Amino acid sequence: MARIARLTEQGFIDWVARFARPRDPGPQALRAILGIGDDAAVLASASRLHTLLTTDFLTDGIHFRAAWTPGFLLGRKALAVNLSDIAAMGGVPRSFVLSAGFPRRTEPAYARQVARGVASQARRFGVSLVGGDTCASRALFLNVALLGLIEPGREVRRSGARSGDGLYVTGRLGAPAAGLFLLKAGARFARASGARAEAIRAHLDPEPRVLAGRLLGLTGLASAMIDLSDGLARDLSRLCAASGAGAVVEQEAIPVAPSAATVLGGRAAARAALVGGEDYELLFAARADHHEQVRRLSRRMRLPMSRIGQIVPKRRGVRILTRSGRYLPVEALRGGFRHFPVDA
Amino acid sequence: MARIARLTEQGFIDWVARFARPRDPGPQALRAILGIGDDAAVLASASRLHTLLTTDFLTDGIHFRAAWTPGFLLGRKALAVNLSDIAAMGGVPRSFVLSAGFPRRTEPAYARQVARGVASQARRFGVSLVGGDTCASRALFLNVALLGLIEPGREVRRSGARSGDGLYVTGRLGAPAAGLFLLKAGARFARASGARAEAIRAHLDPEPRVLAGRLLGLTGLASAMIDLSDGLARDLSRLCAASGAGAVVEQEAIPVAPSAATVLGGRAAARAALVGGEDYELLFAARADHHEQVRRLSRRMRLPMSRIGQIVPKRRGVRILTRSGRYLPVEALRGGFRHFPVDA
């Protein structure tokens, strides 16, 4: 059978580029003047705008398992986790480079599906592949470095939360953790249905909140923002640490995804929403007198934005008010989402 | 013994950032307004300049072997191969993001040396680390995505060579291939001396020709340029393909590194200079009437720039005029530098 070793070095990147075929060249800034195939891409000057840059990788056995991850969804996710970072800054994603390492035993059909997945996500969000690097690797990995644009001073940092701000999350949490639980137990995307399929999909194909992040940034509603990659408990701690603030989150107010509740049961789903990770929803702070505006934006976008607590002075720490009425320091929930190393 | 599993996710990137401590913030464009620690870095607008973007990774067992690669030099090389791409465009390298995957068995001391190496190279070339991602991985890999700046229209593409242009290379070729030969045969950097140490160093710690690339671009001397990563034969083919041109290279005129000749003997060294790869020297074309200017630049920079042949019409193909006076189609030297997969 054909193996990935037969791909030329540039083959995989060319696949993605071909599958993407942008119809709309988009705004001038950071548009590729010279794309793939030279030593570096040349991007138009982003005059009056600042450039955002982020990178994130997925590697087999740590972030995913190729055995239970359709190539198409793996490709989508590799770009999604980076789009989510640009979303959490309030920026517009524009151009990316992609590095792919494939073991020699990889089927070209699988690599081709990965390429299709990357391209599909790129088309959805109007971002252009402008370069890349492909080579054999002992373990499959995909690394994306994504450029975005932001109006000067409009970037939503993690550090802007102040005591008294409300704390919000977009969407509903816990489904990706439920999906991972199912996959580990042997369930597969292709065979699942109903809530189980929904949960697995949430894990394999997360939706980056690019538009929500953009609107929360441009309107100035979000004073601080972060995307939930490692679990609410852990990412909330990061936002609070950067802001020099504490927080109280009411567990009762955390929106739990119905699919998580169905798959895991209420108690475990509530825990998954708190520490499960990989939700790629946005956690943000907003001034108390902006509450009505956040609600209005949420309604207009048909995207839940739930107030789950508030920012408090740093000395009061970061705590969860549990359903049983106890205040639990967030450090007690340590770890957050644990990747599942094969080596360990 | 302590293992890399004990490093926090952000630990490695923080090491690099700490070791780098830039003294000079450099020009405004693409300077980090917000660096590591948020969802994405924010870089100042590059007004009137275009942005360059490139990515390249190194992974254990394919591009290097951890067993014979000191961590410090591995870190330097991960950045060097990207700097070389910006050099080959004639650009100024500015900011980068770094992804690092370490197997759990990695000694923290090794990772620390890698961080020091990245930081040392960053300081030398005045580039800033603005973000990164570190996680466990089955195989050690380092991926860099590097941003640079270029004056609009000044980028040196691969496609600009025209029939009649002279063909030049910077520096001398073949030493990295000789170094790799020694390493495979059991030699080690720490124990080597003289020509052997020089050859191993050339392989482990290549020098990106950033200043030469910049001057060849700004002066307009180079009509086309590429960096030699996969061997002169292969990269020349790429330059010719992009330019829609052919070329004749005189093997006699290719500058062979003395260390390669000492280690490999004259005949094998000449072959290494042609197909050995990983030289990271610049191959460029220049109009025939610019020959004197190239020579003058070479003298001033104290960097050899050797005329090795010329661009000819495409129909005449890409050929080597061998020492024995035969014309050899470059495809006959197929393969160029072969990485040494562990899996194969």
XYZ file of C-alpha atoms in Angstrom:
688
model
C 0.000 0.000 0.000
C 1.083 3.534 -0.662
C 2.698 5.220 2.276
C 3.369 8.838 3.116
C 7.053 8.352 2.301
C 6.079 8.674 -1.349
C 4.818 12.218 -0.851
C 7.249 14.851 -1.972
C 8.255 17.263 0.746
C 5.980 19.963 -0.570
C 3.099 17.641 -1.391
C 1.057 17.988 1.763
C 1.255 21.763 1.908
C 0.281 21.906 -1.761
C -2.759 19.792 -1.003
C -3.945 22.206 1.645
C -3.331 25.157 -0.660
C -5.200 23.502 -3.508
C -8.144 22.486 -1.333
C -8.439 26.002 0.070
C -8.546 28.050 -3.182
C -9.688 31.338 -1.640
C -12.453 33.008 -3.634
C -12.258 36.310 -1.804
C -8.773 37.773 -1.397
C -10.000 39.652 1.692
C -8.688 42.970 3.002
C -5.298 44.179 1.859
C -3.482 43.977 5.169
C -1.455 40.767 5.572
C -2.800 39.513 2.278
C -0.175 37.327 0.654
C 1.721 39.212 -2.027
C 3.882 36.113 -2.420
C 2.579 32.876 -0.949
C 3.841 29.313 -0.832
C 6.923 28.227 -2.746
C 9.613 30.753 -1.917
C 11.819 30.944 1.174
C 9.211 32.990 3.035
C 5.813 34.472 2.324
C 5.517 38.216 1.723
C 2.457 39.787 3.340
C 1.153 43.266 2.629
C 1.869 45.883 5.242
C -0.746 46.139 7.961
C -0.755 49.909 8.110
C -2.701 51.365 11.038
C -3.282 47.854 12.331
C -1.186 45.787 14.668
C -0.178 42.234 13.916
C -1.153 39.328 16.157
C 0.903 36.135 16.187
C 0.148 32.856 17.908
C 1.264 29.229 17.635
C -0.110 25.906 18.875
C 0.529 22.310 17.930
C -1.236 18.976 18.211
C 0.779 15.777 18.473
C -0.344 12.154 18.357
C -0.564 10.398 21.701
C -0.659 13.665 23.628
C -3.336 15.923 22.175
C -5.154 13.328 20.123
C -4.976 9.756 18.934
C -4.864 9.225 15.219
C -6.748 5.946 15.753
C -9.904 7.747 16.813
C -9.468 11.070 15.040
C -10.681 11.322 11.439
C -7.999 13.150 9.472
C -10.456 15.781 8.298
C -11.343 16.772 11.863
C -7.704 16.692 12.968
C -6.879 19.216 10.259
C -9.774 21.423 11.299
C -8.773 21.286 14.948
C -5.117 22.175 14.303
C -6.290 25.475 12.852
C -9.234 25.887 15.289
C -7.052 25.963 18.403
C -5.039 28.799 16.881
C -8.121 30.664 15.637
C -9.386 30.467 19.194
C -6.288 32.329 20.416
C -6.815 35.145 17.923
C -10.498 35.216 18.951
C -9.472 35.604 22.595
C -7.515 38.746 21.642
C -10.471 40.214 19.745
C -8.546 40.055 16.483
C -9.151 39.135 12.858
C -7.259 35.996 11.786
C -5.554 36.396 8.388
C -2.631 34.178 7.353
C -0.939 31.053 8.650
C 1.975 28.720 8.113
C 1.627 25.007 8.749
C 4.235 22.448 9.770
C 3.302 18.802 9.463
C 5.300 15.790 10.584
C 3.944 12.434 9.404
C 5.287 9.000 10.326
C 6.313 7.114 7.215
C 3.587 4.538 7.789
C 0.855 7.210 7.412
C -1.600 6.444 4.625
C -1.628 9.234 2.015
C -5.442 9.106 2.206
C -5.258 10.091 5.884
C -2.811 12.947 5.176
C -5.071 14.062 2.344
C -8.024 14.206 4.717
C -5.947 16.255 7.167
C -5.144 18.654 4.324
C -8.843 18.868 3.432
C -9.682 19.598 7.065
C -7.145 22.412 7.378
C -8.377 23.865 4.091
C -12.027 23.636 5.132
C -11.375 25.564 8.344
C -9.244 28.094 6.461
C -12.086 28.753 4.012
C -14.662 29.116 6.807
C -12.645 31.814 8.538
C -11.122 33.473 5.481
C -7.519 32.779 6.425
C -4.779 31.994 3.895
C -2.066 29.381 4.039
C 1.130 31.207 3.053
C 3.810 28.617 3.728
C 4.743 25.436 5.449
C 7.121 22.629 6.121
C 6.394 18.904 5.820
C 8.693 16.052 6.683
C 8.725 12.587 8.120
C 8.456 12.436 11.892
C 8.389 9.681 14.489
C 5.034 10.957 15.763
C 2.360 12.748 13.773
C 2.205 16.435 14.628
C 0.662 19.559 13.182
C 1.911 22.998 14.119
C 0.180 26.185 13.046
C 1.491 29.725 13.429
C -1.319 32.177 12.743
C -1.146 35.904 12.033
C -4.027 38.211 12.756
C -4.821 41.902 12.750
C -6.031 44.190 15.499
C -6.752 47.892 15.784
C -4.073 49.459 18.012
C -5.232 49.468 21.627
C -8.199 47.206 20.904
C -6.526 43.915 21.810
C -8.261 42.245 24.741
C -5.529 41.200 27.129
C -5.796 38.732 29.958
C -4.716 41.445 32.329
C -7.615 43.912 32.093
C -10.034 42.469 34.686
C -10.837 44.665 37.692
C -12.623 43.934 40.966
C -16.363 44.238 40.446
C -16.309 43.072 36.810
C -18.730 40.322 35.896
C -17.269 37.031 34.640
C -18.821 35.421 31.552
C -18.378 32.398 29.349
C -19.657 31.899 25.820
C -21.491 28.700 24.869
C -21.808 25.717 27.156
C -19.014 23.705 28.722
C -18.113 20.095 29.335
C -19.036 18.432 26.043
C -15.439 17.969 24.794
C -14.499 16.233 28.063
C -17.519 13.956 27.697
C -16.474 13.229 24.130
C -12.944 12.352 25.196
C -14.368 10.050 27.875
C -16.389 8.237 25.213
C -13.438 7.942 22.827
C -11.234 6.513 25.572
C -13.995 4.007 26.318
C -13.952 2.838 22.709
C -16.738 4.903 21.125
C -16.043 6.257 17.637
C -17.359 9.323 15.854
C -18.558 7.429 12.799
C -20.687 5.020 14.838
C -22.095 7.419 17.464
C -25.437 9.236 17.395
C -27.422 11.723 19.473
C -25.777 13.211 22.558
C -22.808 10.840 22.219
C -22.094 12.032 18.680
C -22.502 15.643 19.818
C -20.002 15.177 22.633
C -17.446 13.422 20.433
C -17.857 16.111 17.788
C -17.297 18.813 20.402
C -13.987 17.167 21.305
C -12.809 16.489 17.760
C -14.137 19.603 16.047
C -14.275 22.554 18.438
C -15.752 25.829 17.205
C -13.430 28.812 17.681
C -15.451 31.869 18.753
C -13.855 34.250 16.282
C -16.897 36.467 15.682
C -17.833 36.660 19.370
C -14.259 37.534 20.310
C -14.164 40.190 17.631
C -17.421 41.817 18.748
C -16.488 41.672 22.436
C -13.220 43.377 21.536
C -14.463 46.040 19.134
C -17.353 47.074 21.398
C -14.947 47.340 24.320
C -17.300 45.140 26.381
C -14.636 42.611 27.392
C -12.098 44.067 29.824
C -10.105 40.815 29.819
C -10.468 37.621 27.805
C -8.933 34.141 27.442
C -9.967 31.034 25.561
C -10.784 27.902 27.535
C -8.235 25.349 26.409
C -7.134 23.840 29.724
C -10.374 23.987 31.695
C -12.276 26.864 33.271
C -10.545 26.456 36.639
C -7.072 26.680 35.178
C -7.714 29.380 32.574
C -9.624 31.475 35.106
C -6.554 31.314 37.350
C -4.442 32.552 34.449
C -6.753 35.464 33.727
C -6.832 36.400 37.422
C -3.053 36.089 37.781
C -2.493 38.332 34.751
C -5.023 40.859 36.085
C -3.710 40.779 39.658
C -7.218 39.920 40.799
C -9.268 37.220 42.483
C -12.629 35.786 41.443
C -15.679 34.001 42.745
C -17.475 31.651 40.364
C -20.831 30.122 41.231
C -20.793 26.522 40.113
C -24.585 26.667 39.739
C -24.191 29.402 37.101
C -21.743 27.530 34.867
C -23.594 26.504 31.700
C -23.192 22.761 31.230
C -23.637 21.321 27.740
C -26.718 19.057 27.622
C -24.722 16.391 25.769
C -22.212 16.310 28.641
C -25.003 15.840 31.171
C -26.533 13.033 29.125
C -23.229 11.235 28.615
C -21.630 11.748 32.023
C -24.551 12.394 34.355
C -25.144 15.708 36.112
C -22.413 15.544 38.737
C -19.555 14.502 36.467
C -20.737 16.896 33.759
C -20.600 19.787 36.223
C -17.047 18.774 37.072
C -16.168 18.439 33.373
C -17.443 21.987 32.806
C -15.090 23.184 35.521
C -11.894 21.267 34.768
C -12.567 19.304 31.567
C -10.772 21.562 29.131
C -10.660 21.924 25.357
C -13.961 23.804 25.279
C -12.417 26.656 23.256
C -15.186 28.919 24.518
C -14.261 32.441 25.628
C -13.998 33.441 29.273
C -14.206 37.195 29.677
C -14.670 39.923 32.257
C -16.955 42.924 31.704
C -17.689 45.991 33.816
C -20.823 45.547 35.950
C -22.658 48.347 34.118
C -22.113 46.561 30.802
C -24.208 43.572 31.840
C -27.238 44.576 29.759
C -25.067 45.121 26.668
C -23.484 41.692 27.033
C -26.956 40.155 27.282
C -28.061 42.025 24.179
C -24.994 40.937 22.212
C -25.597 37.355 23.318
C -29.205 37.483 22.091
C -28.267 39.032 18.759
C -25.527 36.495 18.160
C -27.732 33.620 19.371
C -24.718 32.576 21.389
C -25.122 32.064 25.138
C -22.961 34.404 27.227
C -23.496 33.352 30.818
C -22.525 35.384 33.839
C -20.820 32.833 36.067
C -19.390 35.049 38.798
C -17.310 38.132 39.362
C -13.847 39.520 39.792
C -12.881 40.290 43.397
C -9.758 41.723 45.041
C -6.684 39.530 44.728
C -6.419 38.821 48.467
C -9.718 36.957 48.335
C -8.221 34.415 45.955
C -9.862 32.516 43.123
C -12.720 30.451 44.504
C -15.668 28.361 43.403
C -18.949 28.643 45.309
C -20.094 25.019 45.034
C -23.684 23.813 44.786
C -23.466 22.764 48.398
C -22.655 26.330 49.413
C -18.952 25.840 50.159
C -16.175 28.121 48.898
C -13.521 25.968 47.268
C -10.127 27.477 46.348
C -9.574 26.829 42.659
C -6.166 25.281 43.411
C -8.068 22.394 45.018
C -9.182 21.501 41.480
C -5.608 21.326 40.330
C -4.548 19.896 37.035
C -7.468 20.916 34.928
C -7.520 18.949 31.717
C -4.861 16.268 31.621
C -3.600 15.233 28.265
C -3.255 11.489 27.912
C 0.354 10.737 27.236
C 1.102 7.391 25.707
C 4.572 7.339 27.253
C 3.436 7.844 30.856
C 16.435 11.937 38.182
C 14.328 14.899 37.226
C 12.552 14.518 33.944
C 10.946 16.984 31.593
C 7.492 15.922 32.793
C 8.085 18.133 35.808
C 8.369 21.251 33.663
C 5.237 23.335 33.624
C 3.779 23.871 30.179
C 5.111 27.402 30.018
C 8.452 26.605 31.615
C 10.536 26.026 28.515
C 9.307 29.096 26.674
C 9.951 31.167 29.803
C 13.515 29.872 29.884
C 14.156 31.029 26.351
C 12.596 34.400 27.083
C 14.649 34.811 30.246
C 17.894 33.785 28.584
C 17.290 36.194 25.702
C 16.598 39.447 27.619
C 16.934 41.831 24.686
C 18.941 44.933 25.513
C 17.978 46.822 22.390
C 14.271 46.922 21.559
C 15.130 47.453 17.880
C 13.055 49.293 15.297
C 9.385 49.902 15.991
C 7.905 47.699 13.285
C 6.916 44.227 14.529
C 8.316 45.065 17.943
C 6.291 43.220 20.556
C 3.759 45.514 22.216
C 2.531 42.482 24.135
C 4.776 39.434 24.231
C 4.557 36.022 25.828
C 1.777 35.126 28.240
C -1.449 36.143 26.535
C -3.408 34.289 23.853
C -1.355 35.883 21.100
C 1.457 38.394 20.829
C 0.666 41.912 19.617
C 3.262 43.360 17.255
C 3.498 46.979 16.197
C 2.279 47.789 12.718
C 4.890 47.486 10.014
C 3.875 50.619 8.177
C 5.501 51.052 4.756
C 7.136 47.655 5.198
C 5.867 44.256 4.201
C 5.840 41.329 6.563
C 7.731 38.119 5.851
C 6.649 34.838 7.419
C 8.401 31.482 7.348
C 8.314 28.237 9.318
C 10.646 25.247 9.650
C 10.980 22.452 12.151
C 13.611 20.001 13.305
C 12.592 16.617 14.674
C 14.674 13.920 16.338
C 15.617 10.966 14.143
C 14.919 12.883 10.944
C 16.765 16.206 11.014
C 19.079 15.459 13.920
C 19.814 12.929 16.609
C 19.573 14.123 20.157
C 22.331 11.638 21.059
C 24.950 13.554 19.093
C 23.473 17.044 19.175
C 24.309 19.244 22.162
C 21.087 20.955 23.289
C 22.645 24.394 22.937
C 23.470 23.851 19.261
C 20.083 22.257 18.567
C 18.394 25.401 19.873
C 20.634 27.599 17.752
C 19.966 25.546 14.636
C 16.169 25.571 15.059
C 16.281 29.342 14.765
C 19.140 29.404 12.210
C 17.257 27.434 9.561
C 14.424 29.979 9.742
C 16.784 32.967 9.795
C 18.298 31.528 6.634
C 14.890 31.680 4.913
C 14.445 35.344 5.797
C 18.021 35.965 4.614
C 17.187 34.343 1.274
C 14.366 36.883 0.802
C 16.667 39.812 1.620
C 14.628 40.624 4.728
C 15.220 41.675 8.306
C 14.203 38.991 10.823
C 12.249 40.413 13.773
C 9.973 38.197 15.907
C 9.306 34.500 16.294
C 7.129 31.958 18.042
C 8.535 28.614 19.150
C 6.816 25.252 19.579
C 8.712 22.572 21.453
C 7.700 18.961 21.995
C 9.863 17.038 24.451
C 9.596 13.333 25.274
C 8.936 12.864 28.980
C 12.306 11.206 29.455
C 14.149 14.387 28.380
C 16.517 15.687 31.027
C 15.566 19.229 32.073
C 19.266 20.119 31.744
C 19.073 19.237 28.033
C 15.906 21.280 27.522
C 17.552 24.135 29.356
C 20.507 24.007 26.994
C 18.111 24.042 24.024
C 16.487 27.151 25.501
C 19.902 28.768 25.939
C 20.760 27.961 22.340
C 17.566 29.476 20.949
C 18.112 32.551 23.109
C 21.745 32.909 22.060
C 20.802 32.876 18.370
C 17.926 35.297 19.028
C 20.305 37.751 20.694
C 22.868 37.494 17.890
C 20.301 38.430 15.250
C 18.180 40.809 17.330
C 14.973 38.789 17.026
C 12.401 38.516 19.823
C 10.534 35.486 21.089
C 6.901 36.592 21.346
C 5.090 33.355 22.130
C 5.204 29.615 22.095
C 3.745 26.270 22.942
C 5.455 23.465 24.840
C 4.127 20.025 25.552
C 5.157 16.418 25.859
C 5.709 14.639 22.548
C 6.741 11.142 21.484
C 9.677 12.586 19.552
C 11.598 15.754 20.321
C 10.777 18.523 17.874
C 11.282 22.262 17.632
C 9.197 24.393 15.290
C 9.891 28.066 14.690
C 7.672 30.524 12.828
C 9.638 33.689 12.122
C 8.389 37.109 11.062
C 10.567 39.528 9.178
C 10.308 42.867 7.424
C 11.011 43.881 3.873
C 10.696 47.081 1.872
C 7.858 46.645 -0.654
C 9.200 45.313 -3.931
C 12.625 44.563 -2.439
C 12.004 40.902 -1.653
C 14.341 38.634 -3.601
C 12.192 35.912 -5.077
C 13.322 32.608 -6.463
C 11.696 33.513 -9.730
C 13.768 36.509 -10.849
C 16.687 34.781 -12.627
C 17.082 35.496 -16.372
C 19.208 33.881 -19.034
C 22.687 35.412 -18.981
C 22.687 36.086 -15.206
C 25.698 34.836 -13.301
C 25.132 32.222 -10.593
C 26.846 32.700 -7.235
C 27.101 31.029 -3.849
C 28.209 32.585 -0.587
C 30.761 30.833 1.609
C 32.069 27.340 0.926
C 30.078 24.152 0.619
C 30.252 20.575 1.805
C 31.368 20.934 5.421
C 27.947 20.102 6.974
C 27.755 16.889 4.939
C 31.261 15.972 6.104
C 30.208 16.701 9.681
C 27.142 14.485 9.352
C 29.353 11.719 7.931
C 31.600 11.952 10.988
C 28.679 11.976 13.430
C 27.169 8.899 11.804
C 30.555 7.201 12.103
C 30.596 7.847 15.859
C 32.567 11.104 16.119
C 31.299 13.637 18.632
C 31.567 17.402 18.713
C 33.038 17.536 22.210
C 35.903 15.160 21.359
C 36.736 16.396 17.856
C 39.427 18.880 16.856
C 40.780 20.591 13.750
C 39.020 19.987 10.438
C 36.821 17.299 12.010
C 35.535 19.714 14.673
C 35.012 22.364 11.980
C 32.955 19.994 9.862
C 30.823 18.811 12.787
C 30.299 22.406 13.889
C 29.196 23.343 10.360
C 26.554 20.616 10.533
C 25.344 21.325 14.066
C 25.630 25.107 14.083
C 25.117 26.563 10.591
C 25.536 30.289 10.096
C 22.521 31.947 8.465
C 23.690 34.601 5.976
C 21.327 37.305 7.181
C 23.577 40.291 6.504
C 24.682 39.042 3.085
C 21.066 38.355 2.092
C 20.071 41.792 3.254
C 22.815 43.559 1.295
C 22.217 41.490 -1.844
C 18.535 42.451 -1.619
C 18.853 46.140 -0.779
C 21.488 46.772 -3.443
C 19.325 44.986 -5.987
C 22.307 42.842 -6.978
C 20.532 39.518 -6.556
C 17.881 38.930 -9.195
C 16.866 35.619 -7.566
C 17.952 33.933 -4.345
C 17.413 30.740 -2.340
C 19.139 29.259 0.688
C 20.946 25.947 0.312
C 19.130 23.602 2.657
C 18.730 20.500 0.475
C 21.933 20.633 -1.548
C 23.082 22.868 -4.392
C 21.769 20.496 -7.089
C 18.266 20.394 -5.668
C 17.944 24.033 -4.636
C 19.370 25.182 -7.976
C 16.639 23.163 -9.674
C 14.050 24.954 -7.539
C 15.423 28.377 -8.382
C 15.511 27.505 -12.084
C 11.986 26.037 -12.010
C 10.616 29.157 -10.298
C 12.430 31.381 -12.808
C 11.459 29.324 -15.857
C 15.145 29.043 -16.696
C 17.970 26.585 -17.093
C 21.527 26.770 -15.746
C 25.025 25.529 -16.300
C 27.230 25.130 -13.226
C 30.943 24.377 -13.506
C 31.821 21.831 -10.877
C 35.390 23.185 -10.860
C 34.067 26.581 -9.749
C 32.065 25.337 -6.746
C 33.912 26.435 -3.599
C 34.522 23.365 -1.434
C 35.092 23.878 2.282
C 38.660 22.876 3.238
C 37.356 20.908 6.213
C 35.177 18.828 3.881
C 38.171 18.065 1.652
C 40.279 17.045 4.675
C 37.579 14.829 6.148
C 36.147 13.267 3.001
C 38.929 13.569 0.442
C 38.696 15.738 -2.657
C 36.341 13.647 -4.742
C 33.717 12.986 -2.072
C 33.983 16.584 -0.832
C 33.225 17.865 -4.336
C 30.174 15.622 -4.403
C 29.143 16.790 -0.893
C 29.343 20.396 -2.103
C 26.955 19.520 -4.916
C 24.365 17.345 -3.150
C 25.303 17.361 0.536
C 22.796 19.875 1.797
C 22.332 21.854 4.991
C 24.950 24.394 3.979
C 22.572 27.307 4.569
C 24.657 29.401 2.221
C 22.888 31.615 -0.308
C 22.601 30.725 -3.975
C 21.797 33.774 -6.076
C 21.661 35.029 -9.623
C 22.973 38.455 -10.669
C 22.994 40.284 -13.995
C 26.260 39.814 -15.882
C 27.112 43.530 -15.674
C 26.850 43.400 -11.881
C 29.755 40.973 -11.556
C 32.234 43.605 -10.363
C 29.777 44.867 -7.752
C 29.252 41.364 -6.404
C 33.012 40.925 -6.132
C 33.335 44.233 -4.310
C 30.554 43.337 -1.875
C 32.206 39.984 -1.258
C 35.535 41.649 -0.459
C 33.967 44.213 1.842
C 32.011 41.577 3.727
C 35.006 39.228 3.815
C 32.540 36.562 2.700
C 33.343 34.550 -0.421
C 30.776 34.974 -3.193
C 31.830 32.595 -5.933
C 30.563 32.662 -9.475
C 29.803 29.018 -10.194
C 27.987 29.256 -13.505
C 25.220 31.024 -15.303
C 21.531 31.025 -16.080
C 20.657 29.772 -19.565
C 17.376 29.362 -21.482
C 15.029 26.789 -19.995
C 15.223 24.435 -22.973
C 18.906 23.837 -22.218
C 18.003 22.344 -18.831
C 19.910 22.481 -15.567
C 23.325 20.897 -16.052
C 26.635 20.455 -14.322
C 29.841 20.739 -16.335
C 31.939 18.136 -14.507
C 35.683 18.236 -13.975
C 36.053 15.650 -16.688
C 34.328 17.983 -19.144
C 30.990 16.186 -19.363
C 27.609 17.899 -19.100
C 25.533 16.072 -16.480
C 21.796 16.821 -16.151
C 21.167 17.809 -12.549
C 18.393 15.210 -12.286
C 21.130 12.574 -12.511
C 22.190 13.722 -9.047
C 18.718 13.101 -7.736
C 17.866 13.092 -4.078
C 20.218 15.760 -2.870
C 20.586 15.599 0.856
C 18.776 12.633 2.343
C 17.619 12.910 5.892
C 18.317 9.793 7.917
C 14.999 8.447 9.068
C 15.100 6.108 12.007
C 11.894 4.405 10.894
C 13.045 3.542 7.389
